[in-house]
mmCIF file of C-alpha atoms and ligand atoms in Angstrom:
data_model
loop_
_atom_site.group_PDB
_atom_site.id
_atom_site.type_symbol
_atom_site.label_atom_id
_atom_site.label_comp_id
_atom_site.label_asym_id
_atom_site.label_seq_id
_atom_site.Cartn_x
_atom_site.Cartn_y
_atom_site.Cartn_z
ATOM 1 C CA MET H 1 117.856 -87.761 105.719
ATOM 2 C CA GLU H 2 120.857 -86.231 103.964
ATOM 3 C CA ARG H 3 122.440 -89.574 103.244
ATOM 4 C CA ILE H 4 119.639 -90.739 101.019
ATOM 5 C CA CYS H 5 120.134 -90.826 97.297
ATOM 6 C CA ASP H 6 117.464 -90.758 94.647
ATOM 7 C CA LEU H 7 118.052 -93.618 92.280
ATOM 8 C CA HIS H 8 115.274 -92.957 89.811
ATOM 9 C CA GLY H 9 115.026 -89.727 87.821
ATOM 10 C CA HIS H 10 114.409 -88.454 84.304
ATOM 11 C CA PHE H 11 116.104 -85.087 84.366
ATOM 12 C CA LEU H 12 118.696 -85.387 81.580
ATOM 13 C CA PRO H 13 117.341 -82.997 78.935
ATOM 14 C CA GLY H 14 116.550 -84.510 75.578
ATOM 15 C CA MET H 15 116.876 -88.129 76.657
ATOM 16 C CA ASP H 16 113.256 -89.068 77.189
ATOM 17 C CA ASP H 17 109.912 -87.696 78.391
ATOM 18 C CA GLY H 18 111.576 -86.021 81.393
ATOM 19 C CA CYS H 19 113.109 -82.540 81.613
ATOM 20 C CA LYS H 20 113.120 -80.639 78.357
ATOM 21 C CA THR H 21 115.816 -78.034 79.042
ATOM 22 C CA PRO H 22 118.917 -77.605 81.224
ATOM 23 C CA GLU H 23 117.052 -74.867 83.147
ATOM 24 C CA GLU H 24 114.301 -77.293 84.074
ATOM 25 C CA ALA H 25 116.848 -79.986 85.000
ATOM 26 C CA VAL H 26 118.646 -77.556 87.319
ATOM 27 C CA GLN H 27 115.350 -76.640 89.005
ATOM 28 C CA VAL H 28 114.663 -80.338 89.584
ATOM 29 C CA LEU H 29 118.174 -80.906 90.947
ATOM 30 C CA GLN H 30 117.991 -77.877 93.247
ATOM 31 C CA CYS H 31 114.620 -79.044 94.487
ATOM 32 C CA SER H 32 116.118 -82.464 95.360
ATOM 33 C CA TYR H 33 119.040 -80.788 97.112
ATOM 34 C CA ARG H 34 116.706 -78.664 99.230
ATOM 35 C CA GLN H 35 115.072 -81.919 100.350
ATOM 36 C CA GLY H 36 118.394 -83.229 101.638
ATOM 37 C CA VAL H 37 119.227 -85.447 98.668
ATOM 38 C CA ARG H 38 122.952 -85.362 97.912
ATOM 39 C CA ARG H 39 123.213 -87.925 95.111
ATOM 40 C CA VAL H 40 120.871 -88.598 92.238
ATOM 41 C CA PHE H 41 120.950 -91.132 89.459
ATOM 42 C CA ALA H 42 120.015 -90.018 85.991
ATOM 43 C CA THR H 43 117.978 -92.959 84.737
ATOM 44 C CA PRO H 44 116.689 -92.131 81.257
ATOM 45 C CA HIS H 45 114.488 -94.754 79.666
ATOM 46 C CA TYR H 46 116.365 -97.387 77.704
ATOM 47 C CA TYR H 47 114.340 -99.303 75.144
ATOM 48 C CA PRO H 48 115.859 -102.245 73.287
ATOM 49 C CA VAL H 49 115.146 -100.699 69.874
ATOM 50 C CA GLU H 50 118.368 -98.748 70.333
ATOM 51 C CA PRO H 51 121.832 -100.350 70.525
ATOM 52 C CA VAL H 52 123.262 -99.999 74.039
ATOM 53 C CA GLU H 53 126.359 -98.168 72.793
ATOM 54 C CA ALA H 54 124.281 -95.591 70.940
ATOM 55 C CA PHE H 55 122.193 -94.983 74.065
ATOM 56 C CA LEU H 56 125.310 -94.564 76.198
ATOM 57 C CA GLN H 57 126.734 -92.103 73.692
ATOM 58 C CA ARG H 58 123.530 -90.043 73.788
ATOM 59 C CA ARG H 59 123.562 -90.144 77.593
ATOM 60 C CA THR H 60 127.191 -88.979 77.752
ATOM 61 C CA GLU H 61 126.416 -86.073 75.454
ATOM 62 C CA ALA H 62 123.297 -85.147 77.435
ATOM 63 C CA VAL H 63 125.132 -85.111 80.755
ATOM 64 C CA GLN H 64 128.029 -83.130 79.255
ATOM 65 C CA ARG H 65 125.594 -80.504 77.952
ATOM 66 C CA LEU H 66 123.927 -80.303 81.352
ATOM 67 C CA GLU H 67 127.236 -80.046 83.194
ATOM 68 C CA ALA H 68 128.432 -77.324 80.816
ATOM 69 C CA TYR H 69 125.255 -75.369 81.567
ATOM 70 C CA ILE H 70 125.699 -75.878 85.323
ATOM 71 C CA GLN H 71 129.284 -74.596 85.075
ATOM 72 C CA SER H 72 128.425 -71.630 82.876
ATOM 73 C CA GLN H 73 125.647 -70.514 85.214
ATOM 74 C CA GLY H 74 127.674 -71.123 88.359
ATOM 75 C CA VAL H 75 124.881 -73.316 89.708
ATOM 76 C CA GLN H 76 125.458 -74.483 93.259
ATOM 77 C CA ASP H 77 123.618 -76.610 95.750
ATOM 78 C CA ILE H 78 122.702 -79.501 93.524
ATOM 79 C CA PRO H 79 123.279 -83.191 94.237
ATOM 80 C CA GLN H 80 126.065 -85.172 92.648
ATOM 81 C CA ILE H 81 124.825 -86.741 89.404
ATOM 82 C CA LEU H 82 125.462 -90.449 88.868
ATOM 83 C CA LEU H 83 124.557 -92.311 85.711
ATOM 84 C CA GLY H 84 122.161 -95.152 85.134
ATOM 85 C CA ALA H 85 119.159 -96.105 83.057
ATOM 86 C CA GLU H 86 115.646 -97.394 83.454
ATOM 87 C CA VAL H 87 115.822 -100.486 81.328
ATOM 88 C CA ALA H 88 112.636 -101.742 79.715
ATOM 89 C CA TYR H 89 112.035 -105.448 80.086
ATOM 90 C CA ARG H 90 112.277 -107.617 76.996
ATOM 91 C CA PRO H 91 112.542 -111.372 76.564
ATOM 92 C CA GLY H 92 116.212 -112.304 76.360
ATOM 93 C CA LEU H 93 117.407 -109.165 78.124
ATOM 94 C CA GLY H 94 119.684 -111.294 80.312
ATOM 95 C CA TYR H 95 121.603 -112.329 77.178
ATOM 96 C CA GLU H 96 122.221 -108.737 76.100
ATOM 97 C CA GLU H 97 125.969 -108.482 75.682
ATOM 98 C CA ASN H 98 126.374 -105.040 77.233
ATOM 99 C CA ILE H 99 123.729 -105.301 79.889
ATOM 100 C CA GLU H 100 126.101 -104.394 82.716
ATOM 101 C CA LYS H 101 126.811 -101.046 81.046
ATOM 102 C CA LEU H 102 123.221 -100.036 81.790
ATOM 103 C CA CYS H 103 123.616 -100.617 85.537
ATOM 104 C CA LEU H 104 123.621 -97.810 88.093
ATOM 105 C CA GLY H 105 127.161 -96.407 88.058
ATOM 106 C CA ASN H 106 129.750 -99.112 88.665
ATOM 107 C CA SER H 107 127.297 -101.298 90.533
ATOM 108 C CA ARG H 108 125.610 -104.496 89.417
ATOM 109 C CA TYR H 109 122.183 -102.988 90.117
ATOM 110 C CA LEU H 110 119.961 -102.610 87.071
ATOM 111 C CA LEU H 111 116.832 -100.473 87.331
ATOM 112 C CA LEU H 112 114.309 -102.628 85.489
ATOM 113 C CA GLU H 113 110.917 -101.559 84.190
ATOM 114 C CA MET H 114 108.800 -104.697 84.090
ATOM 115 C CA PRO H 115 105.996 -105.132 81.543
ATOM 116 C CA PHE H 116 102.626 -103.640 82.467
ATOM 117 C CA SER H 117 100.853 -106.962 82.174
ATOM 118 C CA ARG H 118 100.249 -110.024 84.295
ATOM 119 C CA TRP H 119 103.616 -111.698 84.764
ATOM 120 C CA GLY H 120 104.055 -115.445 84.299
ATOM 121 C CA LYS H 121 106.720 -118.098 84.153
ATOM 122 C CA ALA H 122 108.476 -116.349 81.254
ATOM 123 C CA GLU H 123 108.970 -113.157 83.260
ATOM 124 C CA GLU H 124 110.057 -115.149 86.308
ATOM 125 C CA ARG H 125 112.664 -116.992 84.212
ATOM 126 C CA GLU H 126 113.810 -113.775 82.617
ATOM 127 C CA VAL H 127 114.373 -112.032 85.952
ATOM 128 C CA ARG H 128 116.324 -115.066 87.161
ATOM 129 C CA ASN H 129 118.326 -115.070 83.942
ATOM 130 C CA LEU H 130 119.289 -111.453 84.422
ATOM 131 C CA GLY H 131 121.142 -112.567 87.523
ATOM 132 C CA VAL H 132 122.466 -115.896 86.282
ATOM 133 C CA THR H 133 123.535 -115.003 82.731
ATOM 134 C CA GLY H 134 123.515 -111.231 82.826
ATOM 135 C CA GLY H 135 125.286 -110.998 86.177
ATOM 136 C CA VAL H 136 123.161 -108.076 87.317
ATOM 137 C CA ILE H 137 120.852 -107.518 90.275
ATOM 138 C CA PRO H 138 117.525 -106.166 89.058
ATOM 139 C CA ILE H 139 115.850 -103.352 90.966
ATOM 140 C CA LEU H 140 112.164 -103.629 90.091
ATOM 141 C CA ALA H 141 111.104 -100.059 89.384
ATOM 142 C CA HIS H 142 107.880 -98.578 90.807
ATOM 143 C CA ILE H 143 106.446 -101.839 92.121
ATOM 144 C CA GLU H 144 103.200 -100.130 93.120
ATOM 145 C CA ARG H 145 102.205 -99.903 89.470
ATOM 146 C CA TYR H 146 102.072 -103.675 89.061
ATOM 147 C CA PHE H 147 101.158 -105.110 92.391
ATOM 148 C CA ASP H 148 97.371 -105.206 92.085
ATOM 149 C CA TYR H 149 97.060 -107.419 89.058
ATOM 150 C CA GLN H 150 99.825 -109.965 89.559
ATOM 151 C CA ASP H 151 99.445 -113.628 90.296
ATOM 152 C CA LYS H 152 100.596 -113.935 93.924
ATOM 153 C CA ARG H 153 102.650 -117.066 93.369
ATOM 154 C CA THR H 154 104.501 -115.671 90.348
ATOM 155 C CA LEU H 155 105.157 -112.447 92.183
ATOM 156 C CA ALA H 156 106.481 -114.339 95.198
ATOM 157 C CA GLY H 157 108.711 -116.363 92.842
ATOM 158 C CA ILE H 158 110.173 -113.170 91.427
ATOM 159 C CA LEU H 159 110.556 -111.400 94.760
ATOM 160 C CA GLU H 160 112.392 -114.309 96.356
ATOM 161 C CA GLN H 161 115.158 -114.013 93.774
ATOM 162 C CA ASP H 162 118.164 -111.745 94.130
ATOM 163 C CA VAL H 163 116.271 -108.539 93.394
ATOM 164 C CA LEU H 164 115.564 -105.255 95.117
ATOM 165 C CA VAL H 165 112.245 -103.470 94.940
ATOM 166 C CA GLN H 166 111.789 -99.732 94.405
ATOM 167 C CA MET H 167 108.651 -97.739 95.058
ATOM 168 C CA ASN H 168 107.940 -94.227 93.839
ATOM 169 C CA ALA H 169 107.695 -91.686 96.632
ATOM 170 C CA GLU H 170 104.475 -90.500 95.034
ATOM 171 C CA ALA H 171 102.750 -93.779 95.954
ATOM 172 C CA LEU H 172 103.010 -92.800 99.624
ATOM 173 C CA LEU H 173 101.511 -89.390 98.929
ATOM 174 C CA ASP H 174 98.662 -90.141 96.560
ATOM 175 C CA PRO H 175 95.478 -90.758 98.582
ATOM 176 C CA ALA H 176 94.247 -93.213 95.938
ATOM 177 C CA VAL H 177 97.117 -95.676 96.409
ATOM 178 C CA ARG H 178 98.699 -94.622 99.690
ATOM 179 C CA ARG H 179 97.116 -97.324 101.827
ATOM 180 C CA GLN H 180 98.212 -100.126 99.495
ATOM 181 C CA ALA H 181 101.698 -98.598 99.186
ATOM 182 C CA LEU H 182 102.058 -98.400 102.938
ATOM 183 C CA LYS H 183 101.105 -102.061 103.195
ATOM 184 C CA LEU H 184 103.920 -103.003 100.806
ATOM 185 C CA VAL H 185 106.402 -101.052 102.910
ATOM 186 C CA LYS H 186 105.082 -102.613 106.128
ATOM 187 C CA ARG H 187 105.448 -106.096 104.667
ATOM 188 C CA GLY H 188 109.118 -105.359 103.963
ATOM 189 C CA ILE H 189 108.657 -105.768 100.218
ATOM 190 C CA VAL H 190 110.087 -102.336 99.398
ATOM 191 C CA GLN H 191 113.796 -101.668 99.983
ATOM 192 C CA LEU H 192 114.187 -98.471 98.000
ATOM 193 C CA LEU H 193 112.307 -95.254 97.415
ATOM 194 C CA GLY H 194 112.871 -93.181 94.295
ATOM 195 C CA THR H 195 111.151 -90.130 92.909
ATOM 196 C CA ASP H 196 110.918 -91.014 89.208
ATOM 197 C CA CYS H 197 110.935 -87.227 88.836
ATOM 198 C CA HIS H 198 110.323 -85.848 85.348
ATOM 199 C CA ASN H 199 109.763 -82.112 85.836
ATOM 200 C CA MET H 200 108.821 -79.418 88.333
ATOM 201 C CA THR H 201 105.069 -79.608 87.716
ATOM 202 C CA ASP H 202 103.222 -82.900 88.081
ATOM 203 C CA ARG H 203 106.248 -85.153 88.649
ATOM 204 C CA ALA H 204 108.601 -83.128 90.828
ATOM 205 C CA PRO H 205 111.037 -84.547 93.401
ATOM 206 C CA ASN H 206 109.169 -85.524 96.573
ATOM 207 C CA LEU H 207 111.379 -87.808 98.664
ATOM 208 C CA ASP H 208 111.144 -85.517 101.689
ATOM 209 C CA LYS H 209 107.361 -85.721 101.856
ATOM 210 C CA ALA H 210 107.346 -89.500 101.431
ATOM 211 C CA LEU H 211 109.892 -89.952 104.223
ATOM 212 C CA ALA H 212 107.997 -87.520 106.431
ATOM 213 C CA PHE H 213 104.863 -89.574 105.838
ATOM 214 C CA LEU H 214 106.652 -92.773 106.910
ATOM 215 C CA GLN H 215 107.937 -90.923 109.949
ATOM 216 C CA LYS H 216 104.426 -89.797 110.821
ATOM 217 C CA LYS H 217 103.308 -93.417 110.569
ATOM 218 C CA LYS H 218 106.096 -94.319 113.032
ATOM 219 C CA MET H 219 107.882 -96.517 110.537
ATOM 220 C CA ALA H 220 111.428 -95.858 111.707
ATOM 221 C CA ASP H 221 112.541 -99.400 110.781
ATOM 222 C CA ALA H 222 111.300 -99.002 107.230
ATOM 223 C CA ILE H 223 113.103 -95.659 106.935
ATOM 224 C CA SER H 224 116.318 -97.249 108.236
ATOM 225 C CA GLN H 225 115.968 -100.054 105.706
ATOM 226 C CA ILE H 226 115.436 -97.598 102.862
ATOM 227 C CA ILE H 227 118.473 -95.540 103.890
ATOM 228 C CA TYR H 228 120.553 -98.696 104.303
ATOM 229 C CA TYR H 229 119.799 -99.977 100.795
ATOM 230 C CA SER H 230 120.109 -96.515 99.319
ATOM 231 C CA GLU H 231 123.659 -96.280 100.720
ATOM 232 C CA GLU H 232 124.405 -99.816 99.604
ATOM 233 C CA VAL H 233 123.443 -99.122 95.982
ATOM 234 C CA CYS H 234 125.100 -95.704 95.956
ATOM 235 C CA GLY H 235 128.277 -97.054 97.532
ATOM 236 C CA GLU H 236 128.595 -99.801 94.937
ATOM 237 C CA ALA H 237 127.743 -97.403 92.130
ATOM 238 C CA MET H 238 130.590 -95.102 93.148
ATOM 239 C CA GLY H 239 133.048 -97.912 93.860
HETATM 240 FE FE1 LIG G 1 110.889 -93.906 85.471
#
């Protein structure tokens, strides 16, 4: 359990709708650490209305402020913080000059938030283009939010490309979607779990409970796969 990293989190204060203060961010980080998580990616939302360089500058400043607070308070027992972004889909994203700078750490993995609509040929082409022109490997964020209303063939066309699929831990815990989420894991569609944590109230870190649920369902292979890909992404990010 301790090897797993959380590659989806909104805890950098002031960056987006996630944590508001360094105190809250530290609580979130300590909570993750208590669950056995030793590395976390800060993945603030990136929207294409902002130049990439300006976003990166804001992110650097946010992480420096947080680290200064951590130092000044002598905070211990928090995971190592790695940098990334949750990049909102837009047509032509694969042609974005600095796209690789939004990847998770030094890796080629890009956490991608797909549009909340029915995907078609344009989205399929765009995802392919991210790999071909952009040179990145998209990780489709929180797949459970889209699955229900997609055209099966288009979805299959996207999933058969060089992509990874992330599910929010919450999907395995929420009784309303748990059964569907479990099906996606059983079908091998999901390689990565993330928390998408935002705070310590309604969107707190919960990887431990999600993994415990998979364990209870005797899904050791799925857990191994999730840990394998988690290490893969983390390893590349730190390389
Ligand atoms: Fe997110």
